[in-house]
Structure formats: C-alpha cells, structure tokens
mmCIF file of C-alpha atoms in Angstrom:
data_model
loop_
_atom_site.group_PDB
_atom_site.id
_atom_site.type_symbol
_atom_site.label_atom_id
_atom_site.label_comp_id
_atom_site.label_asym_id
_atom_site.label_seq_id
_atom_site.Cartn_x
_atom_site.Cartn_y
_atom_site.Cartn_z
ATOM 1 C CA MET A 80 151.475 121.729 78.388
ATOM 2 C CA LYS A 81 153.937 120.851 81.159
ATOM 3 C CA HIS A 82 151.498 122.329 83.649
ATOM 4 C CA ILE A 83 148.641 120.115 82.387
ATOM 5 C CA ILE A 84 150.845 117.004 82.507
ATOM 6 C CA GLY A 85 151.901 117.924 86.058
ATOM 7 C CA VAL A 86 148.284 118.353 87.158
ATOM 8 C CA LEU A 87 147.275 115.065 85.514
ATOM 9 C CA THR A 88 150.190 113.294 87.224
ATOM 10 C CA ILE A 89 149.144 114.650 90.617
ATOM 11 C CA LEU A 90 145.527 113.627 90.013
ATOM 12 C CA PHE A 91 146.635 110.137 88.984
ATOM 13 C CA LEU A 92 148.864 109.717 92.032
ATOM 14 C CA ASN A 93 146.146 110.984 94.373
ATOM 15 C CA SER A 94 143.550 108.644 92.870
ATOM 16 C CA HIS A 95 146.001 105.726 93.171
ATOM 17 C CA CYS A 96 146.643 106.569 96.844
ATOM 18 C CA PHE A 97 142.910 106.899 97.474
ATOM 19 C CA ALA A 98 142.233 103.509 95.847
ATOM 20 C CA GLN A 99 144.964 101.875 97.924
ATOM 21 C CA ASN A 100 143.673 103.566 101.072
ATOM 22 C CA ALA A 101 140.110 102.407 100.335
ATOM 23 C CA LYS A 102 141.404 98.840 99.855
ATOM 24 C CA ASP A 103 143.305 99.002 103.171
ATOM 25 C CA ILE A 104 140.233 100.353 104.968
ATOM 26 C CA ALA A 105 138.055 97.568 103.520
ATOM 27 C CA GLN A 106 140.608 94.985 104.698
ATOM 28 C CA ASP A 107 140.761 96.561 108.169
ATOM 29 C CA LYS A 108 136.961 96.541 108.394
ATOM 30 C CA GLN A 109 136.917 92.836 107.568
ATOM 31 C CA LYS A 110 139.617 92.175 110.182
ATOM 32 C CA VAL A 111 137.578 94.050 112.805
ATOM 33 C CA ILE A 112 134.474 92.003 111.946
ATOM 34 C CA THR A 113 136.503 88.795 112.224
ATOM 35 C CA VAL A 114 137.826 89.768 115.666
ATOM 36 C CA PHE A 115 134.301 90.698 116.754
ATOM 37 C CA GLU A 116 132.880 87.373 115.573
ATOM 38 C CA ASP A 117 135.775 85.508 117.220
ATOM 39 C CA PHE A 118 134.939 87.356 120.433
ATOM 40 C CA PHE A 119 131.357 86.077 120.369
ATOM 41 C CA SER A 120 132.493 82.542 119.568
ATOM 42 C CA ALA A 121 134.864 82.655 122.552
ATOM 43 C CA LEU A 122 132.092 84.075 124.727
ATOM 44 C CA LYS A 123 129.730 81.253 123.790
ATOM 45 C CA VAL A 124 132.253 78.505 124.635
ATOM 46 C CA LYS A 125 133.708 80.422 127.608
ATOM 47 C CA ASP A 126 137.259 80.509 126.244
ATOM 48 C CA LYS A 127 139.024 82.758 128.761
ATOM 49 C CA ASP A 128 142.358 82.664 126.931
ATOM 50 C CA GLU A 129 140.799 83.755 123.631
ATOM 51 C CA LEU A 130 138.858 86.519 125.390
ATOM 52 C CA ARG A 131 142.077 87.741 127.021
ATOM 53 C CA GLN A 132 143.720 87.898 123.574
ATOM 54 C CA ILE A 133 140.824 89.821 122.018
ATOM 55 C CA LEU A 134 140.198 92.309 124.833
ATOM 56 C CA HIS A 135 142.698 95.113 125.359
ATOM 57 C CA ASP A 136 144.189 95.350 128.857
ATOM 58 C CA SER A 137 142.382 98.702 129.293
ATOM 59 C CA PHE A 138 139.000 97.229 128.275
ATOM 60 C CA LEU A 139 135.905 98.731 129.913
ATOM 61 C CA LEU A 140 132.256 97.746 129.495
ATOM 62 C CA THR A 141 129.145 99.790 130.136
ATOM 63 C CA SER A 142 126.270 97.381 129.776
ATOM 64 C CA SER A 143 122.533 97.520 129.352
ATOM 65 C CA ASP A 144 122.247 96.660 133.054
ATOM 66 C CA SER A 145 124.778 99.197 134.278
ATOM 67 C CA ASN A 146 123.909 101.988 136.665
ATOM 68 C CA GLY A 147 126.969 103.820 135.431
ATOM 69 C CA GLU A 148 129.670 101.486 136.694
ATOM 70 C CA PHE A 149 132.209 99.953 134.354
ATOM 71 C CA LEU A 150 133.473 96.388 134.216
ATOM 72 C CA ASN A 151 137.163 95.988 133.454
ATOM 73 C CA LYS A 152 138.705 93.169 131.432
ATOM 74 C CA GLU A 153 139.099 90.626 134.234
ATOM 75 C CA GLN A 154 135.697 91.405 135.775
ATOM 76 C CA TYR A 155 134.076 90.969 132.393
ATOM 77 C CA ILE A 156 135.857 87.682 131.652
ATOM 78 C CA TRP A 157 135.057 86.321 135.120
ATOM 79 C CA GLY A 158 131.334 87.035 134.703
ATOM 80 C CA ALA A 159 131.156 85.996 131.048
ATOM 81 C CA CYS A 160 132.872 82.666 131.740
ATOM 82 C CA ASN A 161 130.995 81.841 134.941
ATOM 83 C CA PRO A 162 128.374 79.208 134.035
ATOM 84 C CA ASP A 163 126.294 80.166 137.084
ATOM 85 C CA ILE A 164 125.904 83.686 135.705
ATOM 86 C CA ILE A 165 125.461 83.438 131.945
ATOM 87 C CA GLN A 166 125.051 80.783 129.277
ATOM 88 C CA VAL A 167 124.957 82.034 125.676
ATOM 89 C CA LYS A 168 123.037 79.543 123.532
ATOM 90 C CA ALA A 169 122.875 81.415 120.214
ATOM 91 C CA TYR A 170 123.542 84.859 118.769
ATOM 92 C CA ASP A 171 123.133 86.825 115.567
ATOM 93 C CA LEU A 172 125.355 89.806 114.725
ATOM 94 C CA TYR A 173 124.086 92.131 111.995
ATOM 95 C CA ASP A 174 123.716 95.703 110.697
ATOM 96 C CA TYR A 175 127.441 96.366 110.956
ATOM 97 C CA ASN A 176 128.569 99.977 110.683
ATOM 98 C CA ILE A 177 132.335 100.368 110.950
ATOM 99 C CA THR A 178 134.429 103.510 110.859
ATOM 100 C CA ILE A 179 138.236 103.351 110.791
ATOM 101 C CA TYR A 180 140.443 106.199 112.054
ATOM 102 C CA GLU A 181 144.086 105.166 111.582
ATOM 103 C CA ASN A 182 144.593 102.827 114.581
ATOM 104 C CA VAL A 183 141.049 103.102 116.015
ATOM 105 C CA ALA A 184 137.916 101.407 114.728
ATOM 106 C CA ILE A 185 134.349 101.971 115.872
ATOM 107 C CA LEU A 186 131.968 99.099 115.243
ATOM 108 C CA ARG A 187 128.249 99.655 115.735
ATOM 109 C CA CYS A 188 125.876 96.762 115.224
ATOM 110 C CA ARG A 189 122.815 94.938 116.432
ATOM 111 C CA ILE A 190 122.941 91.698 118.353
ATOM 112 C CA ASP A 191 120.138 89.242 118.981
ATOM 113 C CA TRP A 192 120.873 86.487 121.397
ATOM 114 C CA GLU A 193 119.366 83.636 123.278
ATOM 115 C CA SER A 194 120.818 82.965 126.704
ATOM 116 C CA THR A 195 120.168 82.389 130.371
ATOM 117 C CA TYR A 196 121.235 84.785 133.102
ATOM 118 C CA LYS A 197 121.422 83.301 136.608
ATOM 119 C CA GLY A 198 119.203 80.466 135.412
ATOM 120 C CA LYS A 199 116.481 82.657 133.890
ATOM 121 C CA PRO A 200 115.854 83.193 130.168
ATOM 122 C CA TRP A 201 117.588 86.242 128.746
ATOM 123 C CA ASN A 202 116.628 86.471 125.111
ATOM 124 C CA ALA A 203 117.429 89.971 124.029
ATOM 125 C CA SER A 204 118.338 92.376 121.280
ATOM 126 C CA PHE A 205 121.087 94.916 121.796
ATOM 127 C CA LEU A 206 122.387 98.073 120.212
ATOM 128 C CA ASN A 207 126.122 97.706 120.536
ATOM 129 C CA THR A 208 129.159 99.938 120.095
ATOM 130 C CA ASP A 209 132.651 98.493 120.338
ATOM 131 C CA ILE A 210 135.841 100.494 120.016
ATOM 132 C CA PHE A 211 138.938 98.706 118.771
ATOM 133 C CA VAL A 212 142.568 99.787 118.815
ATOM 134 C CA PHE A 213 145.243 98.462 116.484
ATOM 135 C CA GLU A 214 148.238 97.537 118.585
ATOM 136 C CA ALA A 215 151.189 95.220 117.941
ATOM 137 C CA GLY A 216 149.644 94.062 114.663
ATOM 138 C CA HIS A 217 146.213 93.165 116.102
ATOM 139 C CA TRP A 218 142.803 94.773 116.499
ATOM 140 C CA LYS A 219 141.669 94.576 120.135
ATOM 141 C CA ILE A 220 138.426 95.639 121.781
ATOM 142 C CA ILE A 221 139.127 98.437 124.248
ATOM 143 C CA SER A 222 135.603 99.645 124.998
ATOM 144 C CA ARG A 223 132.065 98.304 124.717
ATOM 145 C CA HIS A 224 128.715 99.946 125.266
ATOM 146 C CA SER A 225 125.586 97.856 125.013
ATOM 147 C CA SER A 226 121.974 98.929 125.427
ATOM 148 C CA TYR A 227 118.494 97.619 124.726
ATOM 149 C CA PRO A 228 116.358 99.159 121.983
ATOM 150 C CA ALA A 229 113.681 101.277 123.682
ATOM 151 C CA ASN A 230 110.839 99.266 122.153
ATOM 152 C CA GLN A 231 112.123 96.091 123.869
ATOM 153 C CA LEU A 232 113.318 97.457 127.189
ATOM 154 C CA LYS A 233 110.186 96.741 129.252
ATOM 155 C CA LYS A 234 109.892 93.141 127.983
ATOM 156 C CA ILE A 235 113.557 92.343 128.587
ATOM 157 C CA VAL A 236 113.650 93.884 132.063
ATOM 158 C CA GLY A 237 110.495 91.973 132.999
ATOM 159 C CA GLN A 238 111.986 88.747 131.687
ATOM 160 C CA ARG A 239 115.286 89.231 133.527
ATOM 161 C CA TYR A 240 113.957 90.355 136.903
ATOM 162 C CA SER A 241 110.689 88.457 137.355
ATOM 163 C CA ASP A 242 110.460 86.137 140.323
#
C-alpha cells in the first residue's frame, strides 16, 4: 500500500510540475509574440531606440535579398529607419509557430506587408524565422531569416527590380 501511495504521489507531483511548466511556456510564447509585434510597430514608425531595445547586440539578419551576407544590428537599424530606403505602410503577422527551449525561442511565421523600397512598391509575403534569447529578464531577437515563398518569388523580384 505504501508503494502505491508513493507512486501516486510521484505521479501527482510530476503532473503538477508539467502543468506549471506548460503554463510558463504558454506565457513565454505570448511574451515572444508581444516582442515580435512591438518590433514590427517600431519598424513601421522607425523608432530606433525601440529597435535597439528589442534586438540583441549580436543580432544578425539573412534576408530574402541576401547573397549570403549578414546585416548586424546597427546596419539593420540604419537601413530599416532610413526613409530613402524603406517605408512600411502596413503588415500582417500570422501562422505563428513558436518553440521554447529554456532561454531560447524560435518563432516561425508568415508576414504580408505593403511597403516601398527605394521609392518602388514592395508588397510581399515572407516566410520568417526569428530566434530570441531570454536575457536580463527580456526576450530579444538575436537572429532573423526571411525568404519569399517560391510561388511568389518571380513576381516580387520583378516588382522590386524593374526599371
């Protein structure tokens, strides 16, 4: 009988820990989404200070237009906040898929946006992967990879690079 009570106690404690862990993970996922949405809001209004708070100092971007080079935090902020380069008019973030590993979160999603790039329309859809780290009580974006869906690549490239 003592053995059965011991097993039941262990099962209860494990299920309680699992429930608490699931609650913590759900809260972390919501915090990551909030940071991600704050990032896009800051991008739209060109808030350099907010972008600096959200992006980790080691941030690197590989973009849909990259030939393999990376943009670091300051390069990214300079380009994103330069009105002669990009103007984000509207965006839609959806199809979130988030995985949490202790102090690392991977957010995969789709982004549709309406913008101009160097004065030309740049209305595009993206497949996006952002990696966040939890540091000093905050989730920060440390890495971003963005690409075009294959079925839209030709249209978007034509739109961006036509004379």
